[in-house]
Coordinates of C-alpha atoms and ligand atoms in Angstrom, one line a residue:
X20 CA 69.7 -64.4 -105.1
X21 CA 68.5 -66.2 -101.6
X22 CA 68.6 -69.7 -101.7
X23 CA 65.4 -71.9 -102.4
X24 CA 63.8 -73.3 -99.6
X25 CA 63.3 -76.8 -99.1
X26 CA 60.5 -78.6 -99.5
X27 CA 58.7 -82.2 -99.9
X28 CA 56.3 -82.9 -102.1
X29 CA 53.7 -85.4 -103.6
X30 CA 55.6 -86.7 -106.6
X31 CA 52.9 -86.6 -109.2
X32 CA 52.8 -82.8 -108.7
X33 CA 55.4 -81.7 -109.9
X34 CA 54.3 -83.7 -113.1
X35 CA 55.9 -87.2 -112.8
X36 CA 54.2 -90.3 -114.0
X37 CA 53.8 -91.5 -111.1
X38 CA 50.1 -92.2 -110.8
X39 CA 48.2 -95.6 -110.7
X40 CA 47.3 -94.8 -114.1
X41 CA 50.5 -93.9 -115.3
X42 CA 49.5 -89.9 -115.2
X43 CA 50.8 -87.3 -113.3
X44 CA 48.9 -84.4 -111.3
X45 CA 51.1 -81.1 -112.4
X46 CA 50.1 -78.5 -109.9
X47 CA 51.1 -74.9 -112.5
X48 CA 51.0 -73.0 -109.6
X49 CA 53.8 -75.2 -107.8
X50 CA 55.8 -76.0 -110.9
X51 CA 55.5 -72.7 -112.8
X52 CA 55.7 -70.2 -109.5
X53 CA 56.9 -71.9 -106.4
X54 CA 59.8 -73.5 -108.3
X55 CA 61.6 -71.0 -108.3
X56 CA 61.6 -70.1 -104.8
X57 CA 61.5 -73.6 -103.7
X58 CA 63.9 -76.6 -104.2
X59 CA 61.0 -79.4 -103.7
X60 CA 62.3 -83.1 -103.1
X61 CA 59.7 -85.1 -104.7
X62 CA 57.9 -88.5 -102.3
X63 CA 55.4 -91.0 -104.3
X64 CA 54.8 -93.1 -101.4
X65 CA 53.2 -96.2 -103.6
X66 CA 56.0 -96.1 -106.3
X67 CA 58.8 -96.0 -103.3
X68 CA 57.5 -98.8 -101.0
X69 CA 57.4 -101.0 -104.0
X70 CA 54.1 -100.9 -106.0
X71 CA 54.5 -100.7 -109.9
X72 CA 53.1 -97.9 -112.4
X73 CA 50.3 -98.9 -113.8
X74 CA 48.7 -100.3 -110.4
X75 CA 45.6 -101.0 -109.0
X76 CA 44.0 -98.0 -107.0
X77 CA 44.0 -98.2 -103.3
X78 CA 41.8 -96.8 -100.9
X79 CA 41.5 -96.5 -97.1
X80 CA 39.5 -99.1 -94.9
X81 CA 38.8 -99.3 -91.6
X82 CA 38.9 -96.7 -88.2
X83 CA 40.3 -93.3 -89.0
X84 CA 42.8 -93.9 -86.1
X85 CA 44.3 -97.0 -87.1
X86 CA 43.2 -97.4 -91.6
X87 CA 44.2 -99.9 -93.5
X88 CA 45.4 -99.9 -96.7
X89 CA 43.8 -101.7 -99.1
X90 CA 43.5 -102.1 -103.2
X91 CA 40.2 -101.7 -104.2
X92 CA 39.4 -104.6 -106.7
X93 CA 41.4 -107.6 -105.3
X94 CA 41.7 -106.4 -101.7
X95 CA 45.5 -106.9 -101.1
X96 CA 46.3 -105.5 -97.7
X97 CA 49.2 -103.2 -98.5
X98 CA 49.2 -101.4 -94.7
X99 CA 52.7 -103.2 -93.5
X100 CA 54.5 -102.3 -96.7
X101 CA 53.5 -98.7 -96.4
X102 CA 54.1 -98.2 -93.2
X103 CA 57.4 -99.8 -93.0
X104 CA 58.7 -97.8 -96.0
X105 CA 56.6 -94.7 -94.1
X106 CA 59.3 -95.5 -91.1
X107 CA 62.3 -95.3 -93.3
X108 CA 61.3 -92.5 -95.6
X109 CA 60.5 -90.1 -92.6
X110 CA 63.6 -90.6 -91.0
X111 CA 65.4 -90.0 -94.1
X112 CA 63.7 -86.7 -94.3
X113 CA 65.0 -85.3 -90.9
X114 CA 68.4 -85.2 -92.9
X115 CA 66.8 -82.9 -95.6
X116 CA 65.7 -79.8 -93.0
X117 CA 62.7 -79.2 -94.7
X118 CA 60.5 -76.1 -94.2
X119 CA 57.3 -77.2 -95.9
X120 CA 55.7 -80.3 -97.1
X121 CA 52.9 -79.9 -100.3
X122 CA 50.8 -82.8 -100.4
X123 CA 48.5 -84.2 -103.2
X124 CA 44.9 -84.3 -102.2
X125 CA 42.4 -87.5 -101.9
X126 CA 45.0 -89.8 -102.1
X127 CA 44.9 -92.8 -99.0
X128 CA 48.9 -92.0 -99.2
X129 CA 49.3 -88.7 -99.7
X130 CA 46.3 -87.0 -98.9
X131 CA 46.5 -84.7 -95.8
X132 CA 42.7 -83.5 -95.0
X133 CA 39.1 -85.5 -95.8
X134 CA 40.7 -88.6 -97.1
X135 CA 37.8 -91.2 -97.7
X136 CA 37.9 -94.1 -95.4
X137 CA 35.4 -96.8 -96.1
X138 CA 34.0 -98.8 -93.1
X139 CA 31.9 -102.3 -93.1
X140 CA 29.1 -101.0 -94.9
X141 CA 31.2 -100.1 -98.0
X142 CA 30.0 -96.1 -96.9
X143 CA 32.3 -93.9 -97.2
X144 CA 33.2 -91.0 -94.5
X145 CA 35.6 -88.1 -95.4
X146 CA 37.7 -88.0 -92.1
X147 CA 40.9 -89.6 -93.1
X148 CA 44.8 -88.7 -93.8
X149 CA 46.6 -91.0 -95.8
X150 CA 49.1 -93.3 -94.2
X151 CA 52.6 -91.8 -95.5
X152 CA 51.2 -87.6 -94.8
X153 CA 50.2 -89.2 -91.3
X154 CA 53.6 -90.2 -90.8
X155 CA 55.4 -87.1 -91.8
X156 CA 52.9 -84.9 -89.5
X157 CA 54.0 -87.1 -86.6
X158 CA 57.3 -87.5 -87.3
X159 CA 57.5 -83.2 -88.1
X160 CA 54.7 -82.0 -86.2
X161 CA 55.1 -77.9 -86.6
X162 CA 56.7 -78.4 -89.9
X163 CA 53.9 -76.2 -92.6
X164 CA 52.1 -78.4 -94.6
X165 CA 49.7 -78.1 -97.3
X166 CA 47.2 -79.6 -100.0
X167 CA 48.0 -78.5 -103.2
X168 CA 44.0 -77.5 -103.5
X169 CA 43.8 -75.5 -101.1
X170 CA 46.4 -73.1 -102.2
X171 CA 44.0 -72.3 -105.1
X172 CA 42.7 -70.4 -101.8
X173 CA 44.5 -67.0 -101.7
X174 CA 44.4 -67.1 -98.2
X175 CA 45.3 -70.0 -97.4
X176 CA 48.6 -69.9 -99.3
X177 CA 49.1 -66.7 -98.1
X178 CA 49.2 -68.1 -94.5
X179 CA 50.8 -71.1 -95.4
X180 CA 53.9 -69.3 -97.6
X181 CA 53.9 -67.1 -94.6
X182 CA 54.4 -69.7 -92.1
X183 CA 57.3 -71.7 -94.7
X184 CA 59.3 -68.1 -94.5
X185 CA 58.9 -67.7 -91.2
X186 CA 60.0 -71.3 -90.7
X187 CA 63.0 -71.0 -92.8
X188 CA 64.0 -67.5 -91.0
X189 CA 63.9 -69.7 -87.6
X190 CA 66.1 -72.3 -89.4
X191 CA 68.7 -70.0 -90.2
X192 CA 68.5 -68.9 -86.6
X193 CA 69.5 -72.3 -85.1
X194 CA 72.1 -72.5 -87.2
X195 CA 73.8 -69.8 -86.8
X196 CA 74.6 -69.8 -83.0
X197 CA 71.2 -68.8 -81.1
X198 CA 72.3 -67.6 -77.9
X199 CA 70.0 -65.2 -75.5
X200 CA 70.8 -61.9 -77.6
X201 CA 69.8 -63.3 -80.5
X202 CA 66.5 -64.9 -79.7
X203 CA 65.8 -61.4 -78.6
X204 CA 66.4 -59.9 -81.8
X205 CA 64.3 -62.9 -83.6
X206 CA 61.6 -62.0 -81.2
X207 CA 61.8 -58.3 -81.8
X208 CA 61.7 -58.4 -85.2
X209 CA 58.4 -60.8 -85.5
X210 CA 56.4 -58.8 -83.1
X211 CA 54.4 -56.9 -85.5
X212 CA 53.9 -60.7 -87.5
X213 CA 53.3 -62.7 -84.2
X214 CA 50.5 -60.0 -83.4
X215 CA 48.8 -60.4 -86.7
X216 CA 48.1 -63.9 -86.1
X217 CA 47.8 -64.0 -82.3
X218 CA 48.3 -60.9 -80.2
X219 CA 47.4 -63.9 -77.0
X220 CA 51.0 -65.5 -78.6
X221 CA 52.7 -62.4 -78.4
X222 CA 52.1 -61.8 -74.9
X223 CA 53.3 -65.1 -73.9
X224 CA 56.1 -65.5 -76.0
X225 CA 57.1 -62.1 -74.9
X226 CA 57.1 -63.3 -71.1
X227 CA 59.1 -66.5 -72.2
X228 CA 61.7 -64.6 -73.5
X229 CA 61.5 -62.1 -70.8
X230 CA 62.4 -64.7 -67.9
X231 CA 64.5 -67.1 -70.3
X232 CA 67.6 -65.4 -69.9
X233 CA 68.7 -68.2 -66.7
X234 CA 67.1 -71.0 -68.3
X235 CA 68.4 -74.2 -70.1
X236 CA 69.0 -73.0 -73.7
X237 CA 67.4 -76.0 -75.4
X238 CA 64.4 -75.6 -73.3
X239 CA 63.9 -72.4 -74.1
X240 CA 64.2 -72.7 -77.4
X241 CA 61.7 -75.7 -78.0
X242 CA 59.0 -74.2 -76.3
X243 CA 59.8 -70.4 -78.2
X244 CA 59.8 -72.5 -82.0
X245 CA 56.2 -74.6 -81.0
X246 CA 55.0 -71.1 -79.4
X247 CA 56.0 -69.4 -82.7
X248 CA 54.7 -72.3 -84.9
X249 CA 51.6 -72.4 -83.2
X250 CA 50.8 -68.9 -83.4
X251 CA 52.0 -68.8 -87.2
X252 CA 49.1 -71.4 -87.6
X253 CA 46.6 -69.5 -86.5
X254 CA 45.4 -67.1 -89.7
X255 CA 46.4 -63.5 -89.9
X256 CA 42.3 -61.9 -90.3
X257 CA 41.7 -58.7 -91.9
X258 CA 40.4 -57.2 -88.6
X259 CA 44.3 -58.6 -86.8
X260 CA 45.8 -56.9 -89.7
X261 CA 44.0 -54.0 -89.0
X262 CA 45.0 -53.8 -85.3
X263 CA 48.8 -53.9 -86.5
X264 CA 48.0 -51.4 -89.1
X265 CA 47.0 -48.8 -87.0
X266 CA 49.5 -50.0 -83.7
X267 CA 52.5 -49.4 -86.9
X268 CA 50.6 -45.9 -87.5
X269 CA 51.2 -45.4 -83.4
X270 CA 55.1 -45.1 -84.0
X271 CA 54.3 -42.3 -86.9
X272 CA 52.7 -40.6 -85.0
X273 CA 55.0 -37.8 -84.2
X274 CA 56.5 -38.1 -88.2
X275 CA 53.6 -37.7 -90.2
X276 CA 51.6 -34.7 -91.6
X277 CA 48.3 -34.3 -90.8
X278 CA 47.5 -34.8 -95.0
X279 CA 49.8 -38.3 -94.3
X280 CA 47.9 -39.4 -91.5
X281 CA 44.8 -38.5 -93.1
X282 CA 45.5 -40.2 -96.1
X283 CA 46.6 -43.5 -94.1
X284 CA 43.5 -43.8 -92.0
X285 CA 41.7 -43.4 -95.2
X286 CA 43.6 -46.7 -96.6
X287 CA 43.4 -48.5 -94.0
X288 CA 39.6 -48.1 -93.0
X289 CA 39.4 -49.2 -97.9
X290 CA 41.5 -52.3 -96.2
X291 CA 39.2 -52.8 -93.4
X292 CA 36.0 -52.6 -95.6
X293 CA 37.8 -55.3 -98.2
X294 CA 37.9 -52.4 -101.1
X295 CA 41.1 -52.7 -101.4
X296 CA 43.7 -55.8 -100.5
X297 CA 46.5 -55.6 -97.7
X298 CA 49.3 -54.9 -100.1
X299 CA 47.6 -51.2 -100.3
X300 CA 48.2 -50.1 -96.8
X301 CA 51.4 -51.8 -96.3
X302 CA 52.8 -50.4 -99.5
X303 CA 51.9 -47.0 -97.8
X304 CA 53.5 -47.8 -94.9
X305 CA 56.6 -48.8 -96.4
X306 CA 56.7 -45.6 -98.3
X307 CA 56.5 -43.6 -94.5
X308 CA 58.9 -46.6 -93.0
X309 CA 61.4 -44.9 -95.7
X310 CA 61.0 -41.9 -95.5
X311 CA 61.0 -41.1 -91.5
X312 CA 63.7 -44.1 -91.5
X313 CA 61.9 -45.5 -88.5
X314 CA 64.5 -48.0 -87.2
X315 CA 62.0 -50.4 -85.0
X316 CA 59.8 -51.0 -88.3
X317 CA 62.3 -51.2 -90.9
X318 CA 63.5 -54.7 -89.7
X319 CA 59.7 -55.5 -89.4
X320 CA 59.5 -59.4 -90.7
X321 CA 55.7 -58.2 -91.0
X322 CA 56.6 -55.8 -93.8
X323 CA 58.8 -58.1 -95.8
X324 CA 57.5 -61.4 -94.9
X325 CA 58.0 -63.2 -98.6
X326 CA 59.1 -62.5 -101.5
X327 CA 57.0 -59.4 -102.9
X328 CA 57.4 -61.1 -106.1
X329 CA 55.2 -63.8 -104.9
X330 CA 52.2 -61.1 -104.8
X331 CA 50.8 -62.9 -101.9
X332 CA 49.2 -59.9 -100.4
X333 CA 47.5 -58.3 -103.2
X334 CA 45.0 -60.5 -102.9
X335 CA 44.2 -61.0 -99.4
Ligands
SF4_423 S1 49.3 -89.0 -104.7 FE1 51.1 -89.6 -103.6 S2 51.1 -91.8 -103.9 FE2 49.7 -91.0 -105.4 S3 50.9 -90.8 -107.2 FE3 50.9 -88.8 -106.2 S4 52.8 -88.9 -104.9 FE4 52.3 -91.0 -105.6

């Protein structure tokens, strides 16, 4: 069995009591599914830096650059204690090489998108990030990370699961002595992936890797893992998929049957007009990646790019 990935987490997720009101916020879909893919190291921010269970709530005040902290009834100021723990906790976390972070949604800590920040007036604008997910994006800047809402959204947690693996595969390639040869079988074998999210990526990655044979290995390595990142980001649209779809069916070509090519334009054009989901054509695909043991594809990250178990693709 692979080992689980690594990833943070807002607490009260995973069902701890952790909650101003002594609750929890169990996500099913984290606890029931991901957990068994994913080893999660749970963060409650509030609980951490100090603050008891039960508490008073706490909500954001202030500029969206720079909020403040602030309990809502007897309007402590509790910016400083956040953020020093904030300092401490993230730096703790580069020891954990995590591949994802899942954050809780709405909260002035945790929350990552839309976080309510209240100015003067008392009117409230949805355009913050709570203090201790502002810290970790900072500190981890192409690290994936994710509201547990919006991976309610298939596909958004398609993309996102898709970046973690993808992370996680780039991990494993640090670690395991990445000299020049090696990038260049990384890069070969996400080409098909890279161009389903951006085929403008590709290219330059491509180049990078082309002319990074003389150059400092560090260097070229930073700027290939934000490239990669970056393009992994960007989401992988039915019409991108399609492009790959038929660009896999261009190494066929000579291999297939007239009935076999017939039969695979036909699925792809049902993916293209959404009748049925990309798990359809890419099962398909695999079948002919089999059968004509076509080398190039079979180590394809784009065919195998999580856990099929996780049925990300059947509805996307
Ligand atoms: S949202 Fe964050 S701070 Fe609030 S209870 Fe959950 S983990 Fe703790």
């Amino acid at each position: 069995m692979e080992e689980k990935i690594k990833g943070g987490i807002s607490s009260c997720l995973l069902g701890n009591r952790v909650r101003y009101d002594g609750g929890h916020k169990r996500d099913r879909y984290i606890t029931d599914v991901l957990a068994e893919y994913f080893h999660f190291v749970p963060v409650c921010p509030e609980v951490e830096c100090g603050l008891p269970v039960p508490r008073e709530t706490m909500h954001l005040e202030g500029l969206p650059e720079q909020p403040r902290l602030v309990t809502t009834k007897t309007k402590v100021d509790q910016t400083a204690r956040m953020q020093k723990f904030c300092m401490e906790k993230v730096r703790e976390l580069e020891n954990e090489n995590l591949c994802a972070f899942i954050f809780k949604k709405d909260s002035p800590s945790s929350g990552l998108h839309r976080v309510k920040i209240y100015g003067d007036s008392g009117q409230a604008q949805k355009k913050g990030r709570g203090l201790f997910a502002s810290a970790v994006v900072r500190r981890f800047p192409l690290l994936p990370v994710e509201e547990e809402g919006r991976l309610h959204d298939a596909r958004l947690r398609e993309n996102f699961l898709e970046r973690i693996y993808c992370y996680n595969r780039w991990h494993s390639f640090l670690k395991n002595g990445p000299d020049y040869k090696k990038l260049v079988q990384f890069h070969t074998r996400h080409k098909l992936q890279l161009m389903s999210h951006s085929p403008k990526h590709l290219a330059k990655m491509g180049r990078l890797v082309a002319a990074g044979k003389e150059r400092p290995r560090e260097e070229l390595l930073a700027q290939y893992e934000a490239l990669l990142m970056e393009a992994m980001a960007l989401k992988a649209t039915v019409k991108k998929n399609v492009n790959v779809l038929h660009h896999i069916m261009g190494h066929f070509k000579t291999f297939l049957t007239a009935d076999e090519k017939r039969e695979l334009l036909e699925v792809i054009d049902n993916y293209a007009r959404s009748i049925v989901p990309l798990v359809v054509p890419l099962t398909l695909v695999g079948h002919y990646v089999r059968k004509y043991e076509v080398s190039y594809l079979q180590d394809q990250a784009y065919l195998e790019p999580h856990p099929a178990e996780l049925m990300l693709r059947n509805h996307v």
